[in-house]
Coordinates of C-alpha atoms and ligand atoms in Angstrom, one line a residue:
M1 CA 23.7 46.1 95.5
D2 CA 27.5 45.7 95.3
I3 CA 27.6 42.1 94.1
K4 CA 30.4 39.8 95.4
Q5 CA 31.8 38.3 92.2
I6 CA 32.5 34.6 91.8
E7 CA 36.1 33.5 91.1
M8 CA 35.6 29.8 90.6
V9 CA 33.5 26.7 91.3
L10 CA 35.5 23.6 92.2
T11 CA 34.6 19.9 91.9
P12 CA 35.7 17.9 94.9
R13 CA 39.1 16.2 94.5
Q14 CA 39.6 12.5 94.9
P15 CA 39.0 11.6 98.5
H16 CA 41.7 10.2 100.8
F17 CA 41.5 8.7 104.3
V18 CA 42.7 10.6 107.3
G19 CA 43.4 7.8 109.8
D20 CA 40.8 5.1 108.9
G21 CA 37.7 7.1 109.8
F22 CA 37.7 10.3 107.8
R23 CA 37.3 10.0 104.1
V24 CA 37.9 13.6 103.0
H25 CA 38.2 15.8 99.9
N26 CA 40.8 18.4 100.6
F27 CA 39.9 21.9 99.3
I28 CA 42.4 24.1 101.3
P29 CA 45.3 24.2 100.7
G30 CA 44.6 21.8 97.8
G31 CA 45.7 21.7 94.2
Y32 CA 43.3 24.4 93.2
G33 CA 45.3 27.5 94.1
L34 CA 43.5 27.7 97.4
T35 CA 46.8 28.3 99.3
M36 CA 46.9 29.3 102.9
Q37 CA 47.8 32.9 101.8
R38 CA 44.9 33.1 99.4
M39 CA 42.4 31.7 101.9
D40 CA 43.9 33.4 105.0
P41 CA 42.8 33.0 107.9
F42 CA 41.4 29.6 106.6
I43 CA 44.5 27.4 106.3
M44 CA 43.1 23.9 105.9
L45 CA 39.7 22.5 104.9
D46 CA 38.9 18.8 104.7
Y47 CA 35.4 17.9 103.6
A48 CA 34.2 14.4 104.5
S49 CA 31.3 14.1 102.0
K50 CA 28.5 11.8 102.9
Y51 CA 29.8 8.2 103.2
H52 CA 28.3 5.1 104.7
F53 CA 30.2 3.2 107.4
P54 CA 29.0 -0.2 108.4
P55 CA 28.7 -1.1 112.1
T56 CA 31.9 -2.1 113.8
G57 CA 33.2 -2.9 117.3
K58 CA 36.4 -1.0 116.7
P59 CA 36.0 2.8 116.3
K60 CA 37.6 4.2 113.3
G61 CA 39.4 7.6 113.4
V62 CA 42.7 9.3 113.9
G63 CA 45.1 8.4 116.8
V64 CA 47.0 10.7 119.0
H65 CA 48.6 13.7 117.2
P66 CA 49.6 17.3 118.1
H67 CA 48.5 20.7 117.0
R68 CA 50.1 24.1 117.6
G69 CA 49.5 27.6 116.3
F70 CA 45.9 27.6 115.1
E71 CA 42.3 26.4 115.8
T72 CA 40.6 23.3 114.5
V73 CA 36.8 23.6 113.8
T74 CA 34.8 20.4 113.4
I75 CA 31.3 20.7 112.0
A76 CA 29.2 17.5 112.2
Y77 CA 26.5 17.0 109.6
K78 CA 26.0 13.3 109.8
G79 CA 27.4 10.9 112.4
S80 CA 29.2 11.6 115.6
V81 CA 32.8 12.1 116.7
A82 CA 34.4 11.4 120.1
H83 CA 37.5 13.3 121.0
H84 CA 40.0 13.3 123.9
D85 CA 42.9 15.5 124.5
S86 CA 46.0 15.9 126.7
A87 CA 44.5 18.5 128.9
G88 CA 42.0 16.0 130.1
G89 CA 39.2 17.3 127.9
G90 CA 36.9 15.1 125.9
G91 CA 33.4 14.9 124.5
E92 CA 31.2 14.0 121.6
I93 CA 30.5 16.2 118.6
K94 CA 27.0 15.1 117.5
E95 CA 25.0 15.9 114.3
G96 CA 24.4 19.6 114.1
D97 CA 27.1 20.5 116.6
V98 CA 30.4 22.3 116.2
Q99 CA 33.6 21.9 118.1
W100 CA 35.9 24.9 118.1
M101 CA 39.3 23.8 119.5
T102 CA 41.9 26.5 120.1
A103 CA 45.1 24.4 119.9
A104 CA 47.3 27.6 120.3
S105 CA 50.4 26.7 122.4
G106 CA 49.8 23.0 121.8
V107 CA 47.6 20.0 122.5
L108 CA 47.7 16.3 121.8
H109 CA 44.3 14.8 120.8
K110 CA 42.6 11.9 119.1
E111 CA 39.4 11.9 117.1
Y112 CA 37.3 8.7 116.6
H113 CA 33.8 7.8 115.5
A114 CA 31.7 7.8 118.6
E115 CA 30.8 4.4 120.0
S116 CA 27.1 5.0 119.6
F117 CA 27.7 5.6 115.8
C118 CA 29.9 2.5 115.5
E119 CA 27.2 0.3 117.0
T120 CA 24.7 1.2 114.4
G121 CA 26.9 2.4 111.5
G122 CA 25.4 5.0 109.2
D123 CA 26.1 8.0 107.1
F124 CA 29.0 10.2 108.1
Q125 CA 29.6 13.7 106.9
M126 CA 31.8 16.4 108.4
V127 CA 33.9 19.4 107.8
Q128 CA 37.2 20.1 109.5
L129 CA 38.5 23.6 109.1
W130 CA 41.7 25.1 110.4
V131 CA 41.6 28.7 111.3
N132 CA 44.9 30.5 111.7
L133 CA 45.8 32.5 114.8
P134 CA 47.6 35.9 114.8
A135 CA 51.2 35.7 116.0
K136 CA 50.3 37.3 119.3
D137 CA 47.9 34.5 120.1
K138 CA 49.7 31.4 118.8
M139 CA 51.2 30.5 122.1
S140 CA 48.1 31.3 124.2
T141 CA 46.4 28.7 126.4
P142 CA 44.5 25.9 124.6
K143 CA 40.7 25.9 125.0
Y144 CA 37.6 24.3 123.7
Q145 CA 34.2 25.6 122.7
A146 CA 31.8 22.7 122.5
I147 CA 28.9 24.3 120.7
Q148 CA 25.6 22.3 120.6
N149 CA 23.2 23.0 117.8
S150 CA 20.7 24.5 120.2
E151 CA 23.2 27.2 121.2
I152 CA 23.8 28.4 117.7
P153 CA 21.8 31.6 116.9
K154 CA 19.4 31.1 114.0
V155 CA 17.9 33.8 111.7
N156 CA 14.9 33.1 109.5
V157 CA 15.3 33.9 105.8
E158 CA 13.0 33.2 102.9
N159 CA 12.1 29.5 103.3
G160 CA 15.1 28.8 105.4
V161 CA 17.3 29.6 108.3
V162 CA 20.9 30.8 108.7
E163 CA 22.8 29.3 111.6
I164 CA 25.5 31.7 112.8
I165 CA 28.3 29.5 114.2
A166 CA 30.7 32.4 114.3
G167 CA 30.8 36.0 113.2
S168 CA 27.8 38.2 112.7
Q169 CA 25.0 38.8 110.2
F170 CA 21.4 40.2 110.4
D171 CA 22.4 42.0 113.6
K172 CA 23.1 38.7 115.3
K173 CA 26.3 37.4 116.8
G174 CA 27.6 33.8 116.4
A175 CA 28.0 31.3 119.1
A176 CA 31.8 30.9 118.9
S177 CA 34.3 33.5 120.1
T178 CA 37.1 34.0 117.6
F179 CA 40.5 35.8 117.8
T180 CA 40.1 37.6 114.5
P181 CA 37.0 38.4 112.4
V182 CA 35.7 35.0 111.2
N183 CA 32.2 34.2 109.9
L184 CA 31.0 30.7 109.7
F185 CA 27.4 29.9 108.8
N186 CA 25.2 27.0 107.9
V187 CA 22.6 28.2 105.4
K188 CA 19.7 25.7 105.5
L189 CA 17.1 26.3 102.7
Q190 CA 14.1 24.6 101.5
K191 CA 13.6 24.3 97.7
E192 CA 13.2 27.9 96.4
G193 CA 14.6 29.3 99.7
L194 CA 16.7 32.4 99.4
A195 CA 19.4 33.9 101.6
Q196 CA 21.3 37.2 101.0
L197 CA 24.6 37.6 102.8
N198 CA 27.0 40.5 103.1
F199 CA 30.7 40.5 104.0
P200 CA 33.5 43.1 103.4
A201 CA 35.1 42.8 100.0
H202 CA 38.6 42.0 101.3
Y203 CA 37.4 39.1 103.5
N204 CA 38.3 35.8 101.9
T205 CA 34.9 34.2 101.3
A206 CA 33.8 30.7 100.0
L207 CA 31.1 28.2 100.4
I208 CA 30.5 24.4 100.1
V209 CA 27.2 22.7 99.2
I210 CA 26.7 20.1 101.9
E211 CA 23.2 19.0 100.8
G212 CA 21.2 19.8 97.6
E213 CA 22.1 22.2 94.9
I214 CA 22.1 26.0 94.8
I215 CA 22.3 29.0 92.5
V216 CA 24.6 31.8 93.6
N217 CA 23.9 35.4 92.5
G218 CA 21.1 34.2 90.2
E219 CA 23.5 32.8 87.7
E220 CA 26.0 30.2 88.9
E221 CA 24.8 26.7 89.6
V222 CA 26.7 25.0 92.3
P223 CA 26.1 21.2 92.7
L224 CA 26.4 19.0 95.7
D225 CA 29.8 18.7 97.3
H226 CA 31.2 21.6 95.2
F227 CA 33.2 24.6 96.6
L228 CA 32.7 28.1 95.4
L229 CA 35.3 30.8 95.9
F230 CA 34.4 34.5 95.7
K231 CA 36.7 37.2 94.3
N232 CA 37.7 39.9 96.7
E233 CA 35.3 42.3 94.9
G234 CA 31.9 43.3 96.1
T235 CA 30.1 42.6 99.3
E236 CA 26.7 40.9 98.8
F237 CA 25.7 37.6 97.3
T238 CA 22.6 35.5 97.2
I239 CA 22.1 31.8 97.6
K240 CA 18.9 30.3 96.1
A241 CA 18.1 26.6 96.7
S242 CA 17.2 24.5 93.7
E243 CA 16.2 21.7 96.1
N244 CA 16.4 21.4 99.9
S245 CA 19.9 22.5 100.6
V246 CA 22.6 23.0 103.3
V247 CA 25.5 25.3 102.5
L248 CA 28.5 26.1 104.7
V249 CA 29.6 29.7 104.2
L250 CA 33.0 30.9 105.4
S251 CA 34.3 34.5 105.3
G252 CA 37.2 35.8 107.2
E253 CA 39.5 38.9 107.5
P254 CA 43.0 38.0 106.3
I255 CA 45.6 38.1 109.1
N256 CA 48.3 39.0 106.7
E257 CA 51.3 37.6 108.6
P258 CA 53.9 35.2 107.4
I259 CA 52.8 31.6 107.5
A260 CA 55.2 28.7 108.2
P261 CA 53.3 25.5 108.0
H262 CA 54.6 22.0 108.8
G263 CA 52.2 19.2 109.2
P264 CA 50.2 19.7 112.4
F265 CA 52.1 23.0 113.3
V266 CA 51.4 26.3 111.7
M267 CA 53.6 29.1 112.9
N268 CA 55.1 32.4 111.5
T269 CA 58.7 31.3 111.2
R270 CA 60.8 28.3 110.5
E271 CA 62.5 28.7 113.9
E272 CA 59.1 28.4 115.6
I273 CA 58.4 25.2 113.7
M274 CA 61.7 23.7 114.9
Q275 CA 60.8 24.8 118.4
A276 CA 57.4 23.1 118.1
F277 CA 59.1 19.8 117.1
E278 CA 61.5 20.1 120.0
D279 CA 58.7 20.9 122.5
Y280 CA 56.6 18.0 121.1
E281 CA 59.5 15.6 121.5
N282 CA 60.2 16.8 125.0
G283 CA 56.7 16.1 126.1
K284 CA 55.6 19.7 126.4
F285 CA 52.3 18.9 124.7
G286 CA 51.3 16.7 127.6
I287 CA 50.4 13.0 127.6
L288 CA 47.6 11.2 126.0
E289 CA 47.2 7.4 125.7
D290 CA 46.3 5.8 122.4
Ligands
MN301 MN1 43.4 16.9 114.9

């Protein structure tokens, strides 16, 4: 077995609020050296650890904002998010579901706690991940993949299950279509459960403990809400659950193109960023009411 070596285990940073509804710990491209280049094609990861929101009549969230040049992936663990966009799309991301939005040439959207969640209040826990697009696809047509939990292929492992949101493993293909090779799994294990996963050495690979506590490669304890980064050495690793656990695993092939980020736009050159601002100001991202 060619073991994928561990580079570091990171404690979550101090949370901050995105809008008034998303209390997140930023891991990528945070202050831990997890730059967009290091984590390519994963260019942003905000983790909303479990947090209780009381009932409210006024949904909390993030108002209208644009995106261009990448995909936003929202994984709902607790609570429910409603979204609307300038292409007339909208829907609700419920517990266990995933929304894979290809912003590509540009969308305006807004993200709020769903009304049903606001009525009762409750625990809220999510991941939002930005996946970069290769240059040739950055200006392609925006699209959504609204993936319900029932549509996500599941593979049984020892005392657990692996949900393949995107990519492939155990001869199964994930629910989401991607532009470049991207693996995104939820590993759900009961206490003492064990999963063994395998990705190419050069893929940038990491995991987050969403529930419980795990031991990776039989040696490294990773507590709740912590992030583990693998070195680009070796291919296989094991996750063993010390208690009932949920682990988000991400592994992607680097795109290896220049990255020019600016706020909600991630392009390849400075000129393309200027163009994005110009297009945004000229209303080319469409119209969406607050
Ligand atoms: Mn957004």
